Short mmCIF file of C-alpha atoms in Angstrom, two decimals:
data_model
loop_
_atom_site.label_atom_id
_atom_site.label_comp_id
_atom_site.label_asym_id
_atom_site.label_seq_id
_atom_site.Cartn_x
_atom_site.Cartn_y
_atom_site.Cartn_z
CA UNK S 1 144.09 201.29 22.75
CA UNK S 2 146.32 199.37 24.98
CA UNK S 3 147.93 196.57 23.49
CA UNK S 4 149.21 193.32 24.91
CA UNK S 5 152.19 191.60 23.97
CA UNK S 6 152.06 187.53 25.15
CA UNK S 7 155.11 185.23 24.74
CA UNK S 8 155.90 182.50 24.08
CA UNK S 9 153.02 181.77 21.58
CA UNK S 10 153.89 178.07 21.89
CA UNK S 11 155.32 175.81 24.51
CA UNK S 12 156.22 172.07 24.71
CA UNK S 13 156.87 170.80 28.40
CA UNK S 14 157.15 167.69 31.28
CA UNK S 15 154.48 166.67 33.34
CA UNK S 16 155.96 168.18 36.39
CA UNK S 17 157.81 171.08 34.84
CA UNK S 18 157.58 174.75 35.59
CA UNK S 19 155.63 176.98 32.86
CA UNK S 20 155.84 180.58 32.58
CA UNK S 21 154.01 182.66 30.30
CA UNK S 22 154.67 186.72 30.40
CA UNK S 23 152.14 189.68 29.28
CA UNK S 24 153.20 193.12 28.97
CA UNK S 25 151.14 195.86 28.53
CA UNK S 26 151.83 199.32 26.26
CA UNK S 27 150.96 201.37 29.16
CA UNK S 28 150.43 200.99 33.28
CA UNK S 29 147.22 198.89 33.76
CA UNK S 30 148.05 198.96 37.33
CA UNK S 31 146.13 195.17 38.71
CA UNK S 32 143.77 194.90 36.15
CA UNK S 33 144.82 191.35 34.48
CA UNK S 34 143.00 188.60 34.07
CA UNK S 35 144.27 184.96 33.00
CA UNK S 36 142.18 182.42 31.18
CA UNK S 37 142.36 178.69 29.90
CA UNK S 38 141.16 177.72 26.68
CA UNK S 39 140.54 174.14 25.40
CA UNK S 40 139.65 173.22 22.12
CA UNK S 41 135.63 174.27 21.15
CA UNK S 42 135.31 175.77 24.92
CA UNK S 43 134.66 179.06 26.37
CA UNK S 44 137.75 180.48 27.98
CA UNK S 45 137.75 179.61 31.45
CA UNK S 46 138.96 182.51 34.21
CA UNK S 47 141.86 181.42 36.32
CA UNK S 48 143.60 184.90 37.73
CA UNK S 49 141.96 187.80 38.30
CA UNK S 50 143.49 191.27 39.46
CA UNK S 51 147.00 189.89 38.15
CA UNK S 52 147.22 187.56 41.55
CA UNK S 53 144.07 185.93 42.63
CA UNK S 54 143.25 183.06 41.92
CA UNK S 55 139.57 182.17 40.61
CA UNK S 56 137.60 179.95 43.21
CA UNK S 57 137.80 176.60 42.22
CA UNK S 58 141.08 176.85 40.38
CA UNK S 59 144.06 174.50 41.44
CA UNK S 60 146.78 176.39 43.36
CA UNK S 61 149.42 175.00 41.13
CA UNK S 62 148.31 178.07 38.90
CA UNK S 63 149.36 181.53 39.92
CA UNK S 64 149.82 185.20 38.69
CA UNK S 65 151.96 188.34 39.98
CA UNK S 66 153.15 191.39 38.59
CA UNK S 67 151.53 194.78 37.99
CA UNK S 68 151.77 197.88 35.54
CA UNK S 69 153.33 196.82 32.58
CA UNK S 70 154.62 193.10 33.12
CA UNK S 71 152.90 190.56 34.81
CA UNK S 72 153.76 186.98 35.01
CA UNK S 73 151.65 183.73 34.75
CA UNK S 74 153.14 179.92 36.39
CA UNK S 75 151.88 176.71 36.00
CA UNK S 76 153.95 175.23 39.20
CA UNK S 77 153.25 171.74 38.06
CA UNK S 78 152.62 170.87 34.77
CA UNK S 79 149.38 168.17 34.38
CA UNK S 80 148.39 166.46 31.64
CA UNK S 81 144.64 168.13 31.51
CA UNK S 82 146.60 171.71 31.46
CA UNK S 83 146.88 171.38 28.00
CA UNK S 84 145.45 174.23 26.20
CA UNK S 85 145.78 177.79 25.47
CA UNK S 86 146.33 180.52 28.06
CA UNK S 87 145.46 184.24 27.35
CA UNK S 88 145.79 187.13 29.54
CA UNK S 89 143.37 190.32 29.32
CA UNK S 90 144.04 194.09 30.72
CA UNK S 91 140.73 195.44 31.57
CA UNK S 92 142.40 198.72 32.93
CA UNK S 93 140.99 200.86 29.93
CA UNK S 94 137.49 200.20 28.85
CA UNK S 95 136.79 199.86 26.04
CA UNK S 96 137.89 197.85 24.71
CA UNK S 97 139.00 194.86 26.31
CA UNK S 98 142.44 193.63 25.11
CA UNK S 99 143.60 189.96 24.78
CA UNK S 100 147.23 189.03 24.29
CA UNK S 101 148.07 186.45 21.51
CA UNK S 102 147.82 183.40 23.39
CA UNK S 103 150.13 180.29 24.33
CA UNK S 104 149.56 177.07 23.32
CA UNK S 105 150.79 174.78 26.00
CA UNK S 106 151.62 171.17 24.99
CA UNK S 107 153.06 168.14 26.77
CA UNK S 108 156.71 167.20 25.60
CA UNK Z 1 124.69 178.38 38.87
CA UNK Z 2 125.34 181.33 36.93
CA UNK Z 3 124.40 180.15 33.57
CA UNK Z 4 124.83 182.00 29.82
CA UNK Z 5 123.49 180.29 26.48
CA UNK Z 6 124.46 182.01 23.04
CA UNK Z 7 121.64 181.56 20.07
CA UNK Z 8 120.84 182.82 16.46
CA UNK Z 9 124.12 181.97 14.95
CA UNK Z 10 124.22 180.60 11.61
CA UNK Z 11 125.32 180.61 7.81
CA UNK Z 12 124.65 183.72 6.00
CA UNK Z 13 125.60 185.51 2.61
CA UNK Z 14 127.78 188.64 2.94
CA UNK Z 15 126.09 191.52 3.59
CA UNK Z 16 123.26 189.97 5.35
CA UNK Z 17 121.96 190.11 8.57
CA UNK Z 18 122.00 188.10 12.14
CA UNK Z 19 120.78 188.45 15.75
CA UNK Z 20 122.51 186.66 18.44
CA UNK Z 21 120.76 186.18 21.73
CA UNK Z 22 122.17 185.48 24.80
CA UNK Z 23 120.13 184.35 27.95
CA UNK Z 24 121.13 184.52 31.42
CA UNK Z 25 120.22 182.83 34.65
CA UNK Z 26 121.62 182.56 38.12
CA UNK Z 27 122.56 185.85 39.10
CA UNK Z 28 120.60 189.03 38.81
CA UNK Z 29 121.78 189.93 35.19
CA UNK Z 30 120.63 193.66 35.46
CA UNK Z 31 123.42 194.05 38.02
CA UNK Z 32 125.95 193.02 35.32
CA UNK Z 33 127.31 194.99 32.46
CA UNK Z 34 127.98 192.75 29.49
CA UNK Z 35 130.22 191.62 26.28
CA UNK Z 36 130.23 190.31 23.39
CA UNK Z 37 133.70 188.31 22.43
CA UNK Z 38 134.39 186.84 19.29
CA UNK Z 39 136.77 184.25 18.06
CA UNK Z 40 137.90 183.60 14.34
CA UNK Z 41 138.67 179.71 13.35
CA UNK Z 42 142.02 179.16 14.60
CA UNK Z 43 142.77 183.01 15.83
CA UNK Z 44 142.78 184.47 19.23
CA UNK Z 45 139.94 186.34 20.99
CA UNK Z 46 138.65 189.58 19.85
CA UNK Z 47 136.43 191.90 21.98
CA UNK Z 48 133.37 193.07 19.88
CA UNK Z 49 130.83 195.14 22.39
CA UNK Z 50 130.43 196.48 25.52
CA UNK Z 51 127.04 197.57 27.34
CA UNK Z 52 126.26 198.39 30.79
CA UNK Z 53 123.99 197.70 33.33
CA UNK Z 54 121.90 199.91 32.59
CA UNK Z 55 121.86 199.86 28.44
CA UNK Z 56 122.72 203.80 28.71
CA UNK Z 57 126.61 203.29 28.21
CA UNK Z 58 127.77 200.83 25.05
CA UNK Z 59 130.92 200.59 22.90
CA UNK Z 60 131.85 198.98 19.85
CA UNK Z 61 135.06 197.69 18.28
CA UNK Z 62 136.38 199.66 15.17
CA UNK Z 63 135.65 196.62 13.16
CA UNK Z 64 131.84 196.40 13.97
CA UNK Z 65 131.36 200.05 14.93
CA UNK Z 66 128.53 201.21 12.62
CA UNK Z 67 127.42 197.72 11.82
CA UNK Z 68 126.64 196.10 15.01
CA UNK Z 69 124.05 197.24 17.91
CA UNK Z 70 124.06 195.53 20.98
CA UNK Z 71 121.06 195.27 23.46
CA UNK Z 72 119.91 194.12 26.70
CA UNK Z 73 116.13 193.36 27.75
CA UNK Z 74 117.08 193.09 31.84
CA UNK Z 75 113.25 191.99 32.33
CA UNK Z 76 113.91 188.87 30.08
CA UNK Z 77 117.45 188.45 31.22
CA UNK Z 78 118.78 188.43 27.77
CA UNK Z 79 121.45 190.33 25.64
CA UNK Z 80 121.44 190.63 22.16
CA UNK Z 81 123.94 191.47 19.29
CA UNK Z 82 122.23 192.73 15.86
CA UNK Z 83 124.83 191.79 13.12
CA UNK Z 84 124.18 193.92 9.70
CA UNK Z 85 126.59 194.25 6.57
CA UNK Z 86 128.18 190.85 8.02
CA UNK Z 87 131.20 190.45 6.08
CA UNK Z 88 133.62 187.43 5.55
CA UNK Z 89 135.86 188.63 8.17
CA UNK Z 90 133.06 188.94 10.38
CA UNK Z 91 132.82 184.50 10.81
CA UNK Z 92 133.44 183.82 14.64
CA UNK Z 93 132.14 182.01 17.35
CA UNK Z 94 130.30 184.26 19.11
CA UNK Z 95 130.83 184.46 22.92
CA UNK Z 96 129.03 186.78 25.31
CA UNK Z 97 130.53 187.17 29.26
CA UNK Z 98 129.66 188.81 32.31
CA UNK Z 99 132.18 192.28 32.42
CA UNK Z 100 134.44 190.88 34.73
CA UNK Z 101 135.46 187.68 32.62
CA UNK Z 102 134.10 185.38 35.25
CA UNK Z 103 131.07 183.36 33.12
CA UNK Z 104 130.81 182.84 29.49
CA UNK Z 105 128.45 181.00 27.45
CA UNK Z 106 129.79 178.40 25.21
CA UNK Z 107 129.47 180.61 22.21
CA UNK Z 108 127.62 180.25 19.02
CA UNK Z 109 128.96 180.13 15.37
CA UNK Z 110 128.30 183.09 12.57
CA UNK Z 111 129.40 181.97 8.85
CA UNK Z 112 129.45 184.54 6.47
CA UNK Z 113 129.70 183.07 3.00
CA UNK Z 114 128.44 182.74 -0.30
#
């Protein structure tokens, strides 16, 4: 199975700062990444799909790039109501699906 | 509005037995191949099954594999997830999600206690 390795697991940031969360994959998984918000007692919510698009509806301050093993996920802007936990997911090799760990984003 | 609705989760004794439903609306759910996600209290999320279109082509996670049967009726628009042998481990919220990540429901909860 592939595995994917998330980091941080935990941030504390500014309203207004930068965030970057990485994902790296144990093998090539060429595109196929998505990103997805969590709050508390919700579904995860899709944000980037195919590494770089972004889900309709979603705010362009969020964005994705990379492809094959390392891939890259920004917040451009932190906002208060970004609070939550962001996972990415390689869907390259089915089955099974594959989550990374997680980060917990919190305001500083 | 693509819409998916978990049901049938509960509290249960180890080694018993659940179904989870899931029912879909607003797209044509037998073009859709389906999964079921779980989520531990506090943990990260874990993918559990996987079943086509079709119902010909399913897979299971090494933790359920053996235990667990998922099922789709694409007349009724509904999926299903047969839980037997349910062990502790096994207490989640229960998620299913269109393949390509895009809808969830909002999950139901399995407790398996004594």
């Amino acid at each position: 199975d592939i595995q994917m390795t998330q980091s941080p697991s935990s941030l504390s940031a500014s309203v207004g700062d930068r965030v970057t969360i990485t994902c790296q994959a144990s093998q090539d998984i060429s595109k196929y990444l998505n990103w997805y918000q969590q709050k508390p007692g919700k579904a995860p919510k899709l944000l980037i799909y195919d590494a770089s698009n972004l889900e309709t509806g979603v705010p362009s301050r969020f964005s994705g790039s990379g492809s094959g093993t390392d891939f890259t996920f920004t917040i451009s802007s932190l906002q208060p109501e970004d609070i939550a936990t962001y996972y990415c997911q390689q869907y390259d090799n089915l089955p099974p699906w594959t989550f990374g760990q997680g980060t917990t984003v919190e305001i500083k | 509005e693509v819409q998916l609705v978990e049901s049938g989760g509960g509290l249960v004794k180890p080694g018993g037995s659940l179904r989870l439903s899931c029912a879909a609306s607003g797209f044509t759910f037998s073009g859709y191949g389906m999964n079921w996600v779980r989520q531990a209290p506090g943990k990260g999320l874990e993918w559990v099954s996987f079943i086509n279109s079709g119902g010909n082509y399913i897979f299971y996670a090494d933790s359920v594999k053996g235990r667990f049967t998922i099922s789709r009726d694409n007349a009724k628009n509904s999926l299903h997830l047969q839980m037997n042998s349910l062990r502790v481990e096994d207490t989640a919220v229960y998620y299913c999600a269109r393949l390509s990540g895009d809808s969830w429901g909002p999950g139901t909860l399995v407790t398996v206690s004594s």
